[in-house]
PDB file of N, CA and C in Angstrom:
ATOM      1  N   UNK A  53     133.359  38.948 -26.862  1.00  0.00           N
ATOM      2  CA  UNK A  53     134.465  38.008 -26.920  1.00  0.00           C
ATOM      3  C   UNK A  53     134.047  36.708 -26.229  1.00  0.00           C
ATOM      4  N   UNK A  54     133.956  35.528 -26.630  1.00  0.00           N
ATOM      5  CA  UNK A  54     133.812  34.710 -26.250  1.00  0.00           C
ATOM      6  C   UNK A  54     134.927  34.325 -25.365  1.00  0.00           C
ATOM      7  N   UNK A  55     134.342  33.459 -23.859  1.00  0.00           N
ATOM      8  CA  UNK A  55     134.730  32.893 -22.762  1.00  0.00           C
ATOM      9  C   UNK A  55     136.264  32.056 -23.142  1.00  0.00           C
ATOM     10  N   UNK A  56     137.245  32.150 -22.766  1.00  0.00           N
ATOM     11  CA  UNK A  56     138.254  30.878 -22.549  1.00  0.00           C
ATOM     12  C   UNK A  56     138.115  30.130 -21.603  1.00  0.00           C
ATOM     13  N   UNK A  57     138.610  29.386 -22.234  1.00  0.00           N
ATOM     14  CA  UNK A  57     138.809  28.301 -20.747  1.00  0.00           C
ATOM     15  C   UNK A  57     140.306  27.552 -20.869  1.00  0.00           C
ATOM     16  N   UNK A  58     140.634  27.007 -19.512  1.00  0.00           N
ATOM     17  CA  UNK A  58     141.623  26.276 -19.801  1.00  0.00           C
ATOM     18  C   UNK A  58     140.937  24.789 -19.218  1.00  0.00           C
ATOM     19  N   UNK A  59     142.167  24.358 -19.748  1.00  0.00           N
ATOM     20  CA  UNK A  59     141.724  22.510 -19.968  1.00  0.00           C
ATOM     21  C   UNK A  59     142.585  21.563 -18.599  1.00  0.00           C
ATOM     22  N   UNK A  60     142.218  20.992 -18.188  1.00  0.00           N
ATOM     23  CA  UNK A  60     142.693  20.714 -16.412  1.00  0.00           C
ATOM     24  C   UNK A  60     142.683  18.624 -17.075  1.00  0.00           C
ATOM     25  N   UNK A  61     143.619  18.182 -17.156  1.00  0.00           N
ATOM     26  CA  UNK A  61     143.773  16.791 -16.306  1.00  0.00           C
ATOM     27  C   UNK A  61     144.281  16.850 -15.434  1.00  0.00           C
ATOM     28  N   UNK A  62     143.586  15.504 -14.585  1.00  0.00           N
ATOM     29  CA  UNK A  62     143.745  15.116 -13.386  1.00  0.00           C
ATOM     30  C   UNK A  62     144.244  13.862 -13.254  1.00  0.00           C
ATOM     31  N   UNK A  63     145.515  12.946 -12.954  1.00  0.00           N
ATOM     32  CA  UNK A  63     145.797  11.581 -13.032  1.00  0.00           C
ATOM     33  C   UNK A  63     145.985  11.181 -12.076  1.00  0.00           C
ATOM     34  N   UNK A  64     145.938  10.027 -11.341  1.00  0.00           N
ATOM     35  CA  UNK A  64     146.145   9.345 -10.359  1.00  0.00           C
ATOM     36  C   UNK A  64     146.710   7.977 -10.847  1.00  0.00           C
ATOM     37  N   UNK A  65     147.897   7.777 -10.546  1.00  0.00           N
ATOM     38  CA  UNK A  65     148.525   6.426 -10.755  1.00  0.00           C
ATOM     39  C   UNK A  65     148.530   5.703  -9.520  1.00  0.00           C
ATOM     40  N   UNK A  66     148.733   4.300  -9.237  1.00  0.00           N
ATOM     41  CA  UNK A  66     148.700   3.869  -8.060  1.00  0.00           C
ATOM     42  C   UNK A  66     150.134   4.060  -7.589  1.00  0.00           C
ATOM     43  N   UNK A  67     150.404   4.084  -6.261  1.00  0.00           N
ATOM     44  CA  UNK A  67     151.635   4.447  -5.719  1.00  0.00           C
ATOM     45  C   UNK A  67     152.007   5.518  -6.016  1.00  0.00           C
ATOM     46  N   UNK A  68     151.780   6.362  -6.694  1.00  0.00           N
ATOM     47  CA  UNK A  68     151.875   7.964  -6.809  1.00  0.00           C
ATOM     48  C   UNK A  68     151.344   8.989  -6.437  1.00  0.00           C
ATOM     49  N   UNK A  69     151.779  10.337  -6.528  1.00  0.00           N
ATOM     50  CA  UNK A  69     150.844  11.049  -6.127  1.00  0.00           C
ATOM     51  C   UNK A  69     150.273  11.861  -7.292  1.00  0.00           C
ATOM     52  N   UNK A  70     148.818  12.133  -6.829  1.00  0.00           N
ATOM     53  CA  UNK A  70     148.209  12.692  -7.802  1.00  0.00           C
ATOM     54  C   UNK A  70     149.022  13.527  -8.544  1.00  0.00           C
ATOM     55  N   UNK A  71     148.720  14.133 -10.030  1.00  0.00           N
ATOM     56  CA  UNK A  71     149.296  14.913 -10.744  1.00  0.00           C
ATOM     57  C   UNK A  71     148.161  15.904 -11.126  1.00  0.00           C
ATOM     58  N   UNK A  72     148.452  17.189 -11.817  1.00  0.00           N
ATOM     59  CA  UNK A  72     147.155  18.013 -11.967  1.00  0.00           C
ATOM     60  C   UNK A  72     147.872  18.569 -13.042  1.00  0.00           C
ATOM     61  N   UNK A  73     147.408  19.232 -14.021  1.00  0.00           N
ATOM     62  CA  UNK A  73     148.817  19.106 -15.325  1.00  0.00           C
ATOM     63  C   UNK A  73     147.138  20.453 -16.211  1.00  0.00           C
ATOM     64  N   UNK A  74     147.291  21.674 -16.271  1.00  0.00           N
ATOM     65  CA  UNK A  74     146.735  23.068 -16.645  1.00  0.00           C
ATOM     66  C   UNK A  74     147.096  23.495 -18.087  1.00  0.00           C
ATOM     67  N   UNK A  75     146.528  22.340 -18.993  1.00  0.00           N
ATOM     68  CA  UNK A  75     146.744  22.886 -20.576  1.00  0.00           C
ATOM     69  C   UNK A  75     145.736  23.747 -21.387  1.00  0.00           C
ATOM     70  N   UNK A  76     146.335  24.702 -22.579  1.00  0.00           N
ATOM     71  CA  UNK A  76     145.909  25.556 -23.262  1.00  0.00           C
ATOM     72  C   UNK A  76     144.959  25.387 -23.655  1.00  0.00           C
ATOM     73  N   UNK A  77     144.927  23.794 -23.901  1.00  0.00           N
ATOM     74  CA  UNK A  77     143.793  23.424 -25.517  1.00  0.00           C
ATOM     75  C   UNK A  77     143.385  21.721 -25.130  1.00  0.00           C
ATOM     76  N   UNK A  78     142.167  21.753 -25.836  1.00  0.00           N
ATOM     77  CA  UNK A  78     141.513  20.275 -25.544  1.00  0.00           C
ATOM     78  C   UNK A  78     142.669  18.975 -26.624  1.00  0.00           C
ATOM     79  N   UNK A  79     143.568  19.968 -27.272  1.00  0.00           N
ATOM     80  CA  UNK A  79     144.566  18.838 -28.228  1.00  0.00           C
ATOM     81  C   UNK A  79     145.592  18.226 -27.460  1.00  0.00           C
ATOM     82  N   UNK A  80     145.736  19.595 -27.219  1.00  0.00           N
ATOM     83  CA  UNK A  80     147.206  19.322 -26.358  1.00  0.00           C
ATOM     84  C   UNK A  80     146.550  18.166 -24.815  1.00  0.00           C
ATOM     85  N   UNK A  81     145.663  18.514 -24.030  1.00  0.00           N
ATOM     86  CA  UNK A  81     145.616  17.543 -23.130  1.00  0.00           C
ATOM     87  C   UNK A  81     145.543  16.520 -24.017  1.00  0.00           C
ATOM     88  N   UNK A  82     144.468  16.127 -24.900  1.00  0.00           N
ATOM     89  CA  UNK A  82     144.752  14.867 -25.153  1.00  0.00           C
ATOM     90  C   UNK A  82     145.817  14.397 -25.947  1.00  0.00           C
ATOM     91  N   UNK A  83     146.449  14.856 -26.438  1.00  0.00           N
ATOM     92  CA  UNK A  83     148.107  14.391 -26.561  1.00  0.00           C
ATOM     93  C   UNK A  83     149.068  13.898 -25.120  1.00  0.00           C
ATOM     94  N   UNK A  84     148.962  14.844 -24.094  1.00  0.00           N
ATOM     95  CA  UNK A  84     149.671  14.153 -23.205  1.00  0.00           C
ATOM     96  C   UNK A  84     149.314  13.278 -22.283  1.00  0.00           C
ATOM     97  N   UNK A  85     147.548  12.891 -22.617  1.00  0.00           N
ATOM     98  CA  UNK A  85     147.001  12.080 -21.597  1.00  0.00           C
ATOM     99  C   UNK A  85     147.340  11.078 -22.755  1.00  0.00           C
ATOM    100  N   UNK A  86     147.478  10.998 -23.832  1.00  0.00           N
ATOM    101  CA  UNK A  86     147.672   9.611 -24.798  1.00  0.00           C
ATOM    102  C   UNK A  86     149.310   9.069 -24.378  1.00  0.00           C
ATOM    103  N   UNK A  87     149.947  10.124 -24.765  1.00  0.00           N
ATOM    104  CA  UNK A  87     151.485   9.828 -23.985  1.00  0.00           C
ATOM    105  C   UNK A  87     151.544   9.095 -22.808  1.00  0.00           C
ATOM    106  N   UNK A  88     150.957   9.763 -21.904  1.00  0.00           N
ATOM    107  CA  UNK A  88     151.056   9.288 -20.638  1.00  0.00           C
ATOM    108  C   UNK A  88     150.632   8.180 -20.306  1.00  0.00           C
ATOM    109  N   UNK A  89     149.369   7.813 -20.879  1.00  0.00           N
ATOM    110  CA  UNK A  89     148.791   6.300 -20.927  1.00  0.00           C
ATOM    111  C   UNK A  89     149.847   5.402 -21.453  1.00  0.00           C
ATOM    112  N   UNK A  90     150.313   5.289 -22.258  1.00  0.00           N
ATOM    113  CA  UNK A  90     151.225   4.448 -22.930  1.00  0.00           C
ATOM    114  C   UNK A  90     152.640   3.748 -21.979  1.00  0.00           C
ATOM    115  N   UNK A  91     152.722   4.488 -21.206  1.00  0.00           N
ATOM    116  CA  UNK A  91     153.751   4.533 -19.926  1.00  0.00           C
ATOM    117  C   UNK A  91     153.091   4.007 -18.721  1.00  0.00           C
ATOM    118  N   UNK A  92     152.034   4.364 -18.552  1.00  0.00           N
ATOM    119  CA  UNK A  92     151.421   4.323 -17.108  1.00  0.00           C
ATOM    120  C   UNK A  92     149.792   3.753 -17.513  1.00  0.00           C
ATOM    121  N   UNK A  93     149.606   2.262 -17.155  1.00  0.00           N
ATOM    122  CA  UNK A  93     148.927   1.673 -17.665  1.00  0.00           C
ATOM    123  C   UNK A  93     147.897   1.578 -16.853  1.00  0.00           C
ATOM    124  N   UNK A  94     148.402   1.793 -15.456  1.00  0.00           N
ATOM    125  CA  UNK A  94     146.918   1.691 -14.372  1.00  0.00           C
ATOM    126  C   UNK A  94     146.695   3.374 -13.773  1.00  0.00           C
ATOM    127  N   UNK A  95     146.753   3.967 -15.110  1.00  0.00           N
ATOM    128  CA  UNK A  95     146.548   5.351 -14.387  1.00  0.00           C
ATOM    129  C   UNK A  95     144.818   5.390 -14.631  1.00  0.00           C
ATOM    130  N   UNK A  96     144.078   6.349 -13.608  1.00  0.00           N
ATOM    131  CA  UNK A  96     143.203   7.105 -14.059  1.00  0.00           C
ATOM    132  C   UNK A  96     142.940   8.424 -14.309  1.00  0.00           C
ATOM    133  N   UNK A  97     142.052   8.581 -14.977  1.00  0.00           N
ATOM    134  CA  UNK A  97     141.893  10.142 -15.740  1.00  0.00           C
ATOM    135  C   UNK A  97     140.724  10.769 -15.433  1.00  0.00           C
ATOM    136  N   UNK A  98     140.910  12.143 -15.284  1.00  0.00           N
ATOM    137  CA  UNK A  98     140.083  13.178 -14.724  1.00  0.00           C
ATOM    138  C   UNK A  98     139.854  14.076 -15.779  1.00  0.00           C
ATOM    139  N   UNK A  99     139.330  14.858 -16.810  1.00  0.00           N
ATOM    140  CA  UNK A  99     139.204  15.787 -17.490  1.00  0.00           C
ATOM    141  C   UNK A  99     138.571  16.852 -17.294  1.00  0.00           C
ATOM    142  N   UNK A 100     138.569  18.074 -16.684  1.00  0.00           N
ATOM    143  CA  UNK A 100     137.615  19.298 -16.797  1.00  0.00           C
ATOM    144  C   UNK A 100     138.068  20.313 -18.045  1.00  0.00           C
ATOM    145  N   UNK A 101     136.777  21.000 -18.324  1.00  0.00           N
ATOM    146  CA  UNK A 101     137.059  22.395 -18.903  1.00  0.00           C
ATOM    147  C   UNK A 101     136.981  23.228 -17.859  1.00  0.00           C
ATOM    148  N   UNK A 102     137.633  24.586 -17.945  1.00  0.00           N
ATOM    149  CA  UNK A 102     137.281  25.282 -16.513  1.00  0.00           C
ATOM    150  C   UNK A 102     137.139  27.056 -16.882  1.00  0.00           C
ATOM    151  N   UNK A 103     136.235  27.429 -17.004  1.00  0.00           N
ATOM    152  CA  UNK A 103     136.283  28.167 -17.849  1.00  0.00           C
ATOM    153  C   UNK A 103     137.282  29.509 -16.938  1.00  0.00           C
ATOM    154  N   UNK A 104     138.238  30.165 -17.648  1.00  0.00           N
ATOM    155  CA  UNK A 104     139.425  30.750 -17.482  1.00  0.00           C
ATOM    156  C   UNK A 104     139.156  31.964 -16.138  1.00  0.00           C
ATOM    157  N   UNK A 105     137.444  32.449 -15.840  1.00  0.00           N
ATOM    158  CA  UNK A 105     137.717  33.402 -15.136  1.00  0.00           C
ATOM    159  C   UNK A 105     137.619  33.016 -13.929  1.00  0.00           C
ATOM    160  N   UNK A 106     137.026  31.202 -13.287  1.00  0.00           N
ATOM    161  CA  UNK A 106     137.065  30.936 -12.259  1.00  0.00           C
ATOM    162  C   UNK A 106     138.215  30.230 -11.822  1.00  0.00           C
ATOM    163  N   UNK A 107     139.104  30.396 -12.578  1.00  0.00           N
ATOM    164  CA  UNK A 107     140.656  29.711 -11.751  1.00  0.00           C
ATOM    165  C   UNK A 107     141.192  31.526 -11.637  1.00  0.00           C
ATOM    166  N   UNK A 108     141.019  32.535 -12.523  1.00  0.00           N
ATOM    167  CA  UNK A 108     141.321  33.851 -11.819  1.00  0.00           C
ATOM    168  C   UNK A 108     140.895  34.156 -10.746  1.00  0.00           C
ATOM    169  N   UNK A 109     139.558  33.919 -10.402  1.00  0.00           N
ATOM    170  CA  UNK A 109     138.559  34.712  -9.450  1.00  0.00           C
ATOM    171  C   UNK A 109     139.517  33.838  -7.708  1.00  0.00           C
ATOM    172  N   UNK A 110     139.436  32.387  -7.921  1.00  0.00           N
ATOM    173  CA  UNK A 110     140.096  31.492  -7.417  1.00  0.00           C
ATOM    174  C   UNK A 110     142.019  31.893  -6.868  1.00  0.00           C
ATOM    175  N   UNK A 111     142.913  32.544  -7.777  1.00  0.00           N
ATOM    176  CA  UNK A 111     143.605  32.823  -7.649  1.00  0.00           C
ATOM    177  C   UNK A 111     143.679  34.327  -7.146  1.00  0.00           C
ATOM    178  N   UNK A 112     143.229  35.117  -7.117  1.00  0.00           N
ATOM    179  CA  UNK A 112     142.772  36.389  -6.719  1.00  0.00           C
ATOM    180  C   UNK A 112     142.260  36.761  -5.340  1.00  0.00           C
ATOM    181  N   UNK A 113     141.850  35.501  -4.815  1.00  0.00           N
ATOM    182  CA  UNK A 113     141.650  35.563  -3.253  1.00  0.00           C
ATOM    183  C   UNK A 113     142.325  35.728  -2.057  1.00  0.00           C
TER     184      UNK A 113
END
């Protein structure tokens, strides 16, 4: 069976606080990082893949 992973943005707007936002699929983040840009013009963006068993192994501690 091939590996999952889940898909992690990371945004930082100025005057805000970071956001960390744990989606299914590489579509869906970039759907809501396109959304979100459109609103929030001096944001920056973070993208990881993470592959699914080290946010378990991580949560499991």
């Amino acid at each position: 069976m091939p590996e999952q992973y889940l898909y992690l943005l990371v945004i930082n707007t100025p005057g805000r606080k970071q956001e960390m936002h744990i989606l299914p699929s590489r579509k869906q983040r970039s759907a809501y990082k396109a959304q979100h840009e459109e609103w929030h013009l001096n944001s920056i963006y973070a993208e990881y893949d993470v592959p699914e068993h080290l946010i378990n192994q991580y949560l499991n501690k």
